[in-house]
Amino acid sequence: MSGVPTAEQRASWEERGFFRIRGFATPEVCEAMLRRVTRIVREPALAESVGVKLVPESNKAGMAVANPEDAMSKIFKLHRDGVFADFAHSTAVVDPVSELIAPDIDVFLSQFIFKTAGAWGQPWHQDSFYFPFEPARPVVGVWLAVTEATLANGCLHVLPGSHSEPVHTHVPDRRPGANYGYFEIVDHDMAGSEPVLMAPGDLLVFDSHLMHCSTDNESQGIRAAMVYHYAAAGTRDHTEEYFPTVNDWVPARRGGRAAAAPLSA
Ligand SMILES: O=C(O)CCC(=O)C(=O)O
């Protein structure tokens, strides 16, 4: 998408730490993503061949559900697979993201978030807490609304301007039964936060120091999102020294153009 980021988006990036692109992905792409993850969750052999990591929704453990995906929180490591790889390596994504990072970038993390009815939100955090990298930044996240994101179904909330903060102390999510890997910031006033309401296909581009959270899904439907993270090629990743890692560094842009997506499993 040429002309992105626009001057207005660039100003929002500098001052607020994020910008939004309305109608970025087509309904067909969103539907294809949802169809594919549903197959992956229902077919263990497929999940294994794609090499994903499945993370169940902790607060639904042991609950009887109609379909396996109803109890699934996230699927990591999708960015080598079909529609997910195509999106991650598209010129429309990597060109604007490279303008925020460097000409040569890698996609190193991807996750599909199901957020089905009753799923809990993720508490206030900065993604860079999970990214002990050299150089530490810039790291850019892109959050694609696969379905609508509303106040009722657990949209994201962001604290504009918080990207200029260092990474704060994060403590394990204090809710009994909280999801695997959830940590939260408890030493910062989030009073200036705002919800990010999204239509299917809208994209949020955000700085990895931006404080953000999501609320519980109190609706009867799904609030699905596909999230990718990008950093400069050649970044040294120390995650393994701190956490079990699901990072998988794949070239996304080289020599001034989008790098080809790896062949799917
Ligand atoms: O989509 C959500 O509910 C939370 C996502 C999030 O906070 C993240 O990807 O860092």
PDB file of C-alpha atoms and ligand atoms in Angstrom:
ATOM      1  CA  MET A   1       0.000   0.000   0.000  1.00  0.00           C
ATOM      2  CA  SER A   2       1.945   3.030  -1.219  1.00  0.00           C
ATOM      3  CA  GLY A   3       1.695   6.265   0.738  1.00  0.00           C
ATOM      4  CA  VAL A   4       1.412   4.443   4.091  1.00  0.00           C
ATOM      5  CA  PRO A   5       2.262   5.616   6.642  1.00  0.00           C
ATOM      6  CA  THR A   6       0.657   8.914   5.662  1.00  0.00           C
ATOM      7  CA  ALA A   7       1.813  12.116   7.348  1.00  0.00           C
ATOM      8  CA  GLU A   8      -1.122  11.769   9.750  1.00  0.00           C
ATOM      9  CA  GLN A   9      -0.287   8.149  10.575  1.00  0.00           C
ATOM     10  CA  ARG A  10       3.376   9.047  11.026  1.00  0.00           C
ATOM     11  CA  ALA A  11       2.386  11.856  13.443  1.00  0.00           C
ATOM     12  CA  SER A  12       0.189   9.412  15.391  1.00  0.00           C
ATOM     13  CA  TRP A  13       3.086   6.937  15.460  1.00  0.00           C
ATOM     14  CA  GLU A  14       5.494   9.518  16.885  1.00  0.00           C
ATOM     15  CA  GLU A  15       3.077  11.071  19.404  1.00  0.00           C
ATOM     16  CA  ARG A  16       0.797   8.186  20.366  1.00  0.00           C
ATOM     17  CA  GLY A  17       2.755   5.036  19.486  1.00  0.00           C
ATOM     18  CA  PHE A  18       0.244   3.539  17.053  1.00  0.00           C
ATOM     19  CA  PHE A  19      -1.937   4.145  14.016  1.00  0.00           C
ATOM     20  CA  ARG A  20      -4.854   2.389  12.420  1.00  0.00           C
ATOM     21  CA  ILE A  21      -5.546   1.475   8.782  1.00  0.00           C
ATOM     22  CA  ARG A  22      -9.216   0.935   8.036  1.00  0.00           C
ATOM     23  CA  GLY A  23     -10.221  -1.825   5.630  1.00  0.00           C
ATOM     24  CA  PHE A  24      -6.655  -3.111   5.244  1.00  0.00           C
ATOM     25  CA  ALA A  25      -7.526  -6.779   4.582  1.00  0.00           C
ATOM     26  CA  THR A  26     -10.418  -8.090   2.517  1.00  0.00           C
ATOM     27  CA  PRO A  27     -13.250 -10.137   4.045  1.00  0.00           C
ATOM     28  CA  GLU A  28     -11.932 -13.086   1.977  1.00  0.00           C
ATOM     29  CA  VAL A  29      -8.531 -12.935   3.704  1.00  0.00           C
ATOM     30  CA  CYS A  30     -10.124 -12.725   7.166  1.00  0.00           C
ATOM     31  CA  GLU A  31     -12.433 -15.643   6.379  1.00  0.00           C
ATOM     32  CA  ALA A  32      -9.539 -17.702   4.967  1.00  0.00           C
ATOM     33  CA  MET A  33      -7.524 -17.146   8.160  1.00  0.00           C
ATOM     34  CA  LEU A  34     -10.416 -18.186  10.372  1.00  0.00           C
ATOM     35  CA  ARG A  35     -11.098 -21.279   8.239  1.00  0.00           C
ATOM     36  CA  ARG A  36      -7.449 -22.319   8.314  1.00  0.00           C
ATOM     37  CA  VAL A  37      -6.973 -21.981  12.100  1.00  0.00           C
ATOM     38  CA  THR A  38     -10.195 -23.855  12.690  1.00  0.00           C
ATOM     39  CA  ARG A  39      -8.813 -26.753  10.586  1.00  0.00           C
ATOM     40  CA  ILE A  40      -5.468 -26.609  12.381  1.00  0.00           C
ATOM     41  CA  VAL A  41      -7.113 -26.830  15.808  1.00  0.00           C
ATOM     42  CA  ARG A  42      -9.399 -29.669  14.732  1.00  0.00           C
ATOM     43  CA  GLU A  43      -6.665 -31.733  12.997  1.00  0.00           C
ATOM     44  CA  PRO A  44      -3.715 -32.556  15.288  1.00  0.00           C
ATOM     45  CA  ALA A  45      -1.661 -34.016  12.397  1.00  0.00           C
ATOM     46  CA  LEU A  46      -2.032 -30.765  10.479  1.00  0.00           C
ATOM     47  CA  ALA A  47      -1.090 -28.717  13.555  1.00  0.00           C
ATOM     48  CA  GLU A  48       2.035 -30.819  13.889  1.00  0.00           C
ATOM     49  CA  SER A  49       3.020 -30.530  10.246  1.00  0.00           C
ATOM     50  CA  VAL A  50       2.603 -26.729  10.275  1.00  0.00           C
ATOM     51  CA  GLY A  51       4.674 -26.653  13.482  1.00  0.00           C
ATOM     52  CA  VAL A  52       2.354 -24.428  15.504  1.00  0.00           C
ATOM     53  CA  LYS A  53       2.099 -24.101  19.261  1.00  0.00           C
ATOM     54  CA  LEU A  54      -1.477 -24.340  20.557  1.00  0.00           C
ATOM     55  CA  VAL A  55      -2.345 -22.532  23.790  1.00  0.00           C
ATOM     56  CA  PRO A  56      -5.677 -23.463  25.421  1.00  0.00           C
ATOM     57  CA  GLU A  57      -7.851 -20.935  27.271  1.00  0.00           C
ATOM     58  CA  SER A  58      -6.999 -21.580  30.935  1.00  0.00           C
ATOM     59  CA  ASN A  59     -10.311 -20.438  32.351  1.00  0.00           C
ATOM     60  CA  LYS A  60     -12.113 -23.022  30.180  1.00  0.00           C
ATOM     61  CA  ALA A  61      -9.933 -25.965  31.256  1.00  0.00           C
ATOM     62  CA  GLY A  62     -12.076 -29.095  31.642  1.00  0.00           C
ATOM     63  CA  MET A  63     -15.177 -27.337  30.306  1.00  0.00           C
ATOM     64  CA  ALA A  64     -17.311 -29.192  27.765  1.00  0.00           C
ATOM     65  CA  VAL A  65     -17.263 -27.230  24.494  1.00  0.00           C
ATOM     66  CA  ALA A  66     -18.974 -27.817  21.153  1.00  0.00           C
ATOM     67  CA  ASN A  67     -15.753 -27.472  19.097  1.00  0.00           C
ATOM     68  CA  PRO A  68     -12.036 -27.627  20.031  1.00  0.00           C
ATOM     69  CA  GLU A  69     -11.517 -23.997  18.971  1.00  0.00           C
ATOM     70  CA  ASP A  70     -14.079 -22.837  21.567  1.00  0.00           C
ATOM     71  CA  ALA A  71     -11.537 -23.666  24.299  1.00  0.00           C
ATOM     72  CA  MET A  72      -8.458 -22.392  22.427  1.00  0.00           C
ATOM     73  CA  SER A  73      -6.757 -19.135  23.378  1.00  0.00           C
ATOM     74  CA  LYS A  74      -4.008 -18.727  20.794  1.00  0.00           C
ATOM     75  CA  ILE A  75      -2.047 -20.443  18.042  1.00  0.00           C
ATOM     76  CA  PHE A  76       1.594 -19.341  17.695  1.00  0.00           C
ATOM     77  CA  LYS A  77       4.020 -19.815  14.772  1.00  0.00           C
ATOM     78  CA  LEU A  78       1.737 -19.449  11.784  1.00  0.00           C
ATOM     79  CA  HIS A  79       3.862 -17.144   9.654  1.00  0.00           C
ATOM     80  CA  ARG A  80       5.300 -19.914   7.461  1.00  0.00           C
ATOM     81  CA  ASP A  81       1.832 -21.206   6.588  1.00  0.00           C
ATOM     82  CA  GLY A  82      -0.289 -20.323   3.513  1.00  0.00           C
ATOM     83  CA  VAL A  83      -2.581 -17.349   4.019  1.00  0.00           C
ATOM     84  CA  PHE A  84      -0.670 -16.266   7.156  1.00  0.00           C
ATOM     85  CA  ALA A  85       2.688 -16.285   5.370  1.00  0.00           C
ATOM     86  CA  ASP A  86       1.225 -14.435   2.382  1.00  0.00           C
ATOM     87  CA  PHE A  87      -0.080 -11.684   4.652  1.00  0.00           C
ATOM     88  CA  ALA A  88       3.168 -11.453   6.677  1.00  0.00           C
ATOM     89  CA  HIS A  89       5.253 -11.108   3.506  1.00  0.00           C
ATOM     90  CA  SER A  90       2.921  -8.859   1.517  1.00  0.00           C
ATOM     91  CA  THR A  91       4.284  -5.578   0.187  1.00  0.00           C
ATOM     92  CA  ALA A  92       1.289  -3.827   1.750  1.00  0.00           C
ATOM     93  CA  VAL A  93       2.508  -4.902   5.192  1.00  0.00           C
ATOM     94  CA  VAL A  94       6.289  -4.994   4.949  1.00  0.00           C
ATOM     95  CA  ASP A  95       6.810  -1.695   3.124  1.00  0.00           C
ATOM     96  CA  PRO A  96       5.136   0.547   5.752  1.00  0.00           C
ATOM     97  CA  VAL A  97       6.533  -1.543   8.628  1.00  0.00           C
ATOM     98  CA  SER A  98      10.058  -1.252   7.199  1.00  0.00           C
ATOM     99  CA  GLU A  99       9.672   2.536   7.203  1.00  0.00           C
ATOM    100  CA  LEU A 100       9.217   2.323  10.977  1.00  0.00           C
ATOM    101  CA  ILE A 101      12.156  -0.070  11.522  1.00  0.00           C
ATOM    102  CA  ALA A 102      14.783  -0.459   8.776  1.00  0.00           C
ATOM    103  CA  PRO A 103      14.870  -1.401   5.076  1.00  0.00           C
ATOM    104  CA  ASP A 104      15.563  -5.080   5.874  1.00  0.00           C
ATOM    105  CA  ILE A 105      13.167  -6.636   8.382  1.00  0.00           C
ATOM    106  CA  ASP A 106      12.223 -10.081   9.693  1.00  0.00           C
ATOM    107  CA  VAL A 107       8.882 -11.331  10.951  1.00  0.00           C
ATOM    108  CA  PHE A 108       9.720 -13.228  14.125  1.00  0.00           C
ATOM    109  CA  LEU A 109       6.405 -13.872  15.875  1.00  0.00           C
ATOM    110  CA  SER A 110       2.849 -14.612  14.855  1.00  0.00           C
ATOM    111  CA  GLN A 111      -0.229 -15.555  16.802  1.00  0.00           C
ATOM    112  CA  PHE A 112      -3.890 -16.074  16.061  1.00  0.00           C
ATOM    113  CA  ILE A 113      -6.037 -15.044  19.021  1.00  0.00           C
ATOM    114  CA  PHE A 114      -9.451 -16.742  19.116  1.00  0.00           C
ATOM    115  CA  LYS A 115     -11.003 -14.836  22.038  1.00  0.00           C
ATOM    116  CA  THR A 116     -14.180 -16.902  21.925  1.00  0.00           C
ATOM    117  CA  ALA A 117     -17.215 -16.140  24.105  1.00  0.00           C
ATOM    118  CA  GLY A 118     -16.193 -16.095  27.769  1.00  0.00           C
ATOM    119  CA  ALA A 119     -12.429 -15.839  27.098  1.00  0.00           C
ATOM    120  CA  TRP A 120     -10.497 -13.531  29.385  1.00  0.00           C
ATOM    121  CA  GLY A 121      -8.629 -10.473  28.215  1.00  0.00           C
ATOM    122  CA  GLN A 122      -4.878  -9.945  28.423  1.00  0.00           C
ATOM    123  CA  PRO A 123      -3.804  -7.530  31.186  1.00  0.00           C
ATOM    124  CA  TRP A 124      -1.838  -4.285  30.678  1.00  0.00           C
ATOM    125  CA  HIS A 125       1.599  -4.989  29.218  1.00  0.00           C
ATOM    126  CA  GLN A 126       4.275  -3.820  26.804  1.00  0.00           C
ATOM    127  CA  ASP A 127       5.233  -6.374  24.176  1.00  0.00           C
ATOM    128  CA  SER A 128       8.925  -5.505  24.593  1.00  0.00           C
ATOM    129  CA  PHE A 129       8.752  -7.148  28.016  1.00  0.00           C
ATOM    130  CA  TYR A 130       8.707 -10.414  26.038  1.00  0.00           C
ATOM    131  CA  PHE A 131      11.448  -9.303  23.608  1.00  0.00           C
ATOM    132  CA  PRO A 132      14.968  -9.230  25.131  1.00  0.00           C
ATOM    133  CA  PHE A 133      16.632  -8.243  21.860  1.00  0.00           C
ATOM    134  CA  GLU A 134      19.757  -6.421  20.715  1.00  0.00           C
ATOM    135  CA  PRO A 135      19.002  -3.828  19.512  1.00  0.00           C
ATOM    136  CA  ALA A 136      15.955  -3.706  21.797  1.00  0.00           C
ATOM    137  CA  ARG A 137      13.885  -1.619  19.389  1.00  0.00           C
ATOM    138  CA  PRO A 138      12.233  -0.620  17.160  1.00  0.00           C
ATOM    139  CA  VAL A 139       9.913  -3.615  17.196  1.00  0.00           C
ATOM    140  CA  VAL A 140       6.557  -3.212  15.466  1.00  0.00           C
ATOM    141  CA  GLY A 141       3.351  -5.180  16.012  1.00  0.00           C
ATOM    142  CA  VAL A 142       0.504  -5.395  13.510  1.00  0.00           C
ATOM    143  CA  TRP A 143      -2.857  -6.508  14.885  1.00  0.00           C
ATOM    144  CA  LEU A 144      -5.415  -7.506  12.246  1.00  0.00           C
ATOM    145  CA  ALA A 145      -9.059  -7.594  13.263  1.00  0.00           C
ATOM    146  CA  VAL A 146     -10.263 -10.883  11.753  1.00  0.00           C
ATOM    147  CA  THR A 147     -13.715 -10.226  13.216  1.00  0.00           C
ATOM    148  CA  GLU A 148     -15.192  -7.078  14.704  1.00  0.00           C
ATOM    149  CA  ALA A 149     -13.578  -5.877  17.969  1.00  0.00           C
ATOM    150  CA  THR A 150     -15.991  -4.074  20.296  1.00  0.00           C
ATOM    151  CA  LEU A 151     -16.269  -3.083  23.955  1.00  0.00           C
ATOM    152  CA  ALA A 152     -18.513  -6.090  24.564  1.00  0.00           C
ATOM    153  CA  ASN A 153     -16.321  -8.713  22.904  1.00  0.00           C
ATOM    154  CA  GLY A 154     -12.995  -7.597  24.367  1.00  0.00           C
ATOM    155  CA  CYS A 155     -11.301  -5.097  22.046  1.00  0.00           C
ATOM    156  CA  LEU A 156      -7.803  -3.791  22.710  1.00  0.00           C
ATOM    157  CA  HIS A 157      -7.259  -0.717  24.905  1.00  0.00           C
ATOM    158  CA  VAL A 158      -4.117   1.378  24.494  1.00  0.00           C
ATOM    159  CA  LEU A 159      -2.435   4.089  26.524  1.00  0.00           C
ATOM    160  CA  PRO A 160      -1.482   6.733  23.940  1.00  0.00           C
ATOM    161  CA  GLY A 161       2.040   8.087  24.396  1.00  0.00           C
ATOM    162  CA  SER A 162       3.177   5.232  26.638  1.00  0.00           C
ATOM    163  CA  HIS A 163       5.565   4.028  23.891  1.00  0.00           C
ATOM    164  CA  SER A 164       7.977   6.692  25.142  1.00  0.00           C
ATOM    165  CA  GLU A 165       8.218   4.876  28.512  1.00  0.00           C
ATOM    166  CA  PRO A 166      10.905   2.308  29.271  1.00  0.00           C
ATOM    167  CA  VAL A 167       9.751  -1.286  29.768  1.00  0.00           C
ATOM    168  CA  HIS A 168       8.095  -1.353  33.184  1.00  0.00           C
ATOM    169  CA  THR A 169       8.182  -4.153  35.727  1.00  0.00           C
ATOM    170  CA  HIS A 170       5.689  -6.890  34.793  1.00  0.00           C
ATOM    171  CA  VAL A 171       4.283  -9.279  37.393  1.00  0.00           C
ATOM    172  CA  PRO A 172       2.475 -12.563  36.634  1.00  0.00           C
ATOM    173  CA  ASP A 173      -1.240 -12.029  35.918  1.00  0.00           C
ATOM    174  CA  ARG A 174      -2.766 -12.222  39.391  1.00  0.00           C
ATOM    175  CA  ARG A 175      -6.084 -13.816  38.371  1.00  0.00           C
ATOM    176  CA  PRO A 176      -6.279 -17.485  39.383  1.00  0.00           C
ATOM    177  CA  GLY A 177      -6.626 -19.427  36.131  1.00  0.00           C
ATOM    178  CA  ALA A 178      -5.031 -16.704  33.991  1.00  0.00           C
ATOM    179  CA  ASN A 179      -3.634 -17.757  30.632  1.00  0.00           C
ATOM    180  CA  TYR A 180      -0.115 -19.090  30.100  1.00  0.00           C
ATOM    181  CA  GLY A 181       2.451 -16.300  29.714  1.00  0.00           C
ATOM    182  CA  TYR A 182       0.283 -13.401  30.860  1.00  0.00           C
ATOM    183  CA  PHE A 183       2.152 -10.712  32.818  1.00  0.00           C
ATOM    184  CA  GLU A 184       0.910  -7.289  33.856  1.00  0.00           C
ATOM    185  CA  ILE A 185       2.092  -3.783  34.636  1.00  0.00           C
ATOM    186  CA  VAL A 186       0.891  -2.651  38.044  1.00  0.00           C
ATOM    187  CA  ASP A 187       3.016   0.491  38.574  1.00  0.00           C
ATOM    188  CA  HIS A 188       1.428   2.829  36.028  1.00  0.00           C
ATOM    189  CA  ASP A 189      -1.730   4.946  35.864  1.00  0.00           C
ATOM    190  CA  MET A 190      -3.787   3.795  32.857  1.00  0.00           C
ATOM    191  CA  ALA A 191      -6.464   6.485  33.284  1.00  0.00           C
ATOM    192  CA  GLY A 192      -5.732   8.052  29.868  1.00  0.00           C
ATOM    193  CA  SER A 193      -6.349   4.798  27.994  1.00  0.00           C
ATOM    194  CA  GLU A 194      -8.699   4.468  25.051  1.00  0.00           C
ATOM    195  CA  PRO A 195     -10.465   1.507  23.422  1.00  0.00           C
ATOM    196  CA  VAL A 196      -9.534   0.544  19.856  1.00  0.00           C
ATOM    197  CA  LEU A 197     -12.771  -0.385  18.095  1.00  0.00           C
ATOM    198  CA  MET A 198     -12.100  -2.261  14.873  1.00  0.00           C
ATOM    199  CA  ALA A 199     -14.110  -3.572  11.939  1.00  0.00           C
ATOM    200  CA  PRO A 200     -13.063  -6.862  10.312  1.00  0.00           C
ATOM    201  CA  GLY A 201     -10.023  -6.167   8.105  1.00  0.00           C
ATOM    202  CA  ASP A 202      -8.822  -3.088  10.050  1.00  0.00           C
ATOM    203  CA  LEU A 203      -5.150  -3.099  11.045  1.00  0.00           C
ATOM    204  CA  LEU A 204      -3.533  -1.576  14.130  1.00  0.00           C
ATOM    205  CA  VAL A 205       0.188  -0.851  13.795  1.00  0.00           C
ATOM    206  CA  PHE A 206       1.804  -0.346  17.205  1.00  0.00           C
ATOM    207  CA  ASP A 207       5.134   0.208  18.932  1.00  0.00           C
ATOM    208  CA  SER A 208       6.349  -2.628  21.188  1.00  0.00           C
ATOM    209  CA  HIS A 209       6.668  -0.213  24.129  1.00  0.00           C
ATOM    210  CA  LEU A 210       2.999   0.871  23.848  1.00  0.00           C
ATOM    211  CA  MET A 211       1.075  -0.170  26.951  1.00  0.00           C
ATOM    212  CA  HIS A 212      -2.042  -2.076  25.937  1.00  0.00           C
ATOM    213  CA  CYS A 213      -4.490  -4.668  27.213  1.00  0.00           C
ATOM    214  CA  SER A 214      -7.721  -6.310  26.201  1.00  0.00           C
ATOM    215  CA  THR A 215     -10.870  -6.956  28.190  1.00  0.00           C
ATOM    216  CA  ASP A 216     -12.886 -10.157  28.600  1.00  0.00           C
ATOM    217  CA  ASN A 217     -15.197 -11.322  25.841  1.00  0.00           C
ATOM    218  CA  GLU A 218     -18.623 -10.810  27.378  1.00  0.00           C
ATOM    219  CA  SER A 219     -20.471 -11.318  24.089  1.00  0.00           C
ATOM    220  CA  GLN A 220     -21.828 -14.560  22.667  1.00  0.00           C
ATOM    221  CA  GLY A 221     -19.506 -14.512  19.634  1.00  0.00           C
ATOM    222  CA  ILE A 222     -15.836 -14.732  18.738  1.00  0.00           C
ATOM    223  CA  ARG A 223     -13.423 -11.756  18.654  1.00  0.00           C
ATOM    224  CA  ALA A 224     -10.581 -13.072  16.538  1.00  0.00           C
ATOM    225  CA  ALA A 225      -7.324 -11.319  15.669  1.00  0.00           C
ATOM    226  CA  MET A 226      -4.087 -12.191  13.860  1.00  0.00           C
ATOM    227  CA  VAL A 227      -0.963 -10.538  15.247  1.00  0.00           C
ATOM    228  CA  TYR A 228       2.574 -10.366  13.801  1.00  0.00           C
ATOM    229  CA  HIS A 229       5.773  -8.778  15.097  1.00  0.00           C
ATOM    230  CA  TYR A 230       8.673  -7.416  13.048  1.00  0.00           C
ATOM    231  CA  ALA A 231      12.216  -6.301  13.891  1.00  0.00           C
ATOM    232  CA  ALA A 232      15.374  -5.385  12.000  1.00  0.00           C
ATOM    233  CA  ALA A 233      17.186  -8.192  10.180  1.00  0.00           C
ATOM    234  CA  GLY A 234      20.227  -9.266  12.185  1.00  0.00           C
ATOM    235  CA  THR A 235      18.603  -8.597  15.581  1.00  0.00           C
ATOM    236  CA  ARG A 236      20.040 -10.837  18.307  1.00  0.00           C
ATOM    237  CA  ASP A 237      17.286 -12.650  20.204  1.00  0.00           C
ATOM    238  CA  HIS A 238      18.013 -13.570  23.866  1.00  0.00           C
ATOM    239  CA  THR A 239      14.504 -14.821  24.674  1.00  0.00           C
ATOM    240  CA  GLU A 240      15.650 -18.383  25.337  1.00  0.00           C
ATOM    241  CA  GLU A 241      17.667 -17.125  28.323  1.00  0.00           C
ATOM    242  CA  TYR A 242      14.406 -15.964  29.981  1.00  0.00           C
ATOM    243  CA  PHE A 243      11.324 -17.761  28.584  1.00  0.00           C
ATOM    244  CA  PRO A 244      10.486 -20.775  26.439  1.00  0.00           C
ATOM    245  CA  THR A 245      10.359 -19.118  23.019  1.00  0.00           C
ATOM    246  CA  VAL A 246       7.936 -19.327  20.113  1.00  0.00           C
ATOM    247  CA  ASN A 247       9.931 -16.842  18.062  1.00  0.00           C
ATOM    248  CA  ASP A 248      10.848 -17.929  14.532  1.00  0.00           C
ATOM    249  CA  TRP A 249      12.904 -15.386  12.542  1.00  0.00           C
ATOM    250  CA  VAL A 250      11.993 -15.279   8.866  1.00  0.00           C
ATOM    251  CA  PRO A 251      13.163 -12.632   6.349  1.00  0.00           C
ATOM    252  CA  ALA A 252      10.208 -10.416   5.425  1.00  0.00           C
ATOM    253  CA  ARG A 253      11.883  -7.668   3.400  1.00  0.00           C
ATOM    254  CA  ARG A 254      15.272  -7.615   1.689  1.00  0.00           C
ATOM    255  CA  GLY A 255      16.923  -5.378  -0.908  1.00  0.00           C
ATOM    256  CA  GLY A 256      14.020  -2.931  -1.036  1.00  0.00           C
ATOM    257  CA  ARG A 257      11.252  -5.468  -1.617  1.00  0.00           C
ATOM    258  CA  ALA A 258       9.084  -8.032   0.157  1.00  0.00           C
ATOM    259  CA  ALA A 259      10.919 -11.338   0.658  1.00  0.00           C
ATOM    260  CA  ALA A 260       9.080 -14.372  -0.708  1.00  0.00           C
ATOM    261  CA  ALA A 261       6.994 -16.275   1.823  1.00  0.00           C
ATOM    262  CA  PRO A 262       8.492 -19.667   2.714  1.00  0.00           C
ATOM    263  CA  LEU A 263       6.805 -22.653   1.140  1.00  0.00           C
ATOM    264  CA  SER A 264       3.951 -23.985   3.247  1.00  0.00           C
ATOM    265  CA  ALA A 265       4.103 -27.346   4.933  1.00  0.00           C
TER     266      ALA A 265
HETATM  267  O1  LIG B   1      -5.913  -9.366  21.288  1.00  0.00           O
HETATM  268  C1  LIG B   1      -5.864  -9.451  22.511  1.00  0.00           C
HETATM  269  O2  LIG B   1      -6.842  -9.757  23.180  1.00  0.00           O
HETATM  270  C2  LIG B   1      -4.584  -9.151  23.224  1.00  0.00           C
HETATM  271  C3  LIG B   1      -3.442  -9.028  22.274  1.00  0.00           C
HETATM  272  C4  LIG B   1      -2.234  -8.438  22.875  1.00  0.00           C
HETATM  273  O3  LIG B   1      -2.252  -7.788  23.878  1.00  0.00           O
HETATM  274  C5  LIG B   1      -0.964  -8.627  22.205  1.00  0.00           C
HETATM  275  O4  LIG B   1      -0.942  -9.234  21.126  1.00  0.00           O
HETATM  276  O5  LIG B   1       0.084  -8.184  22.735  1.00  0.00           O
END
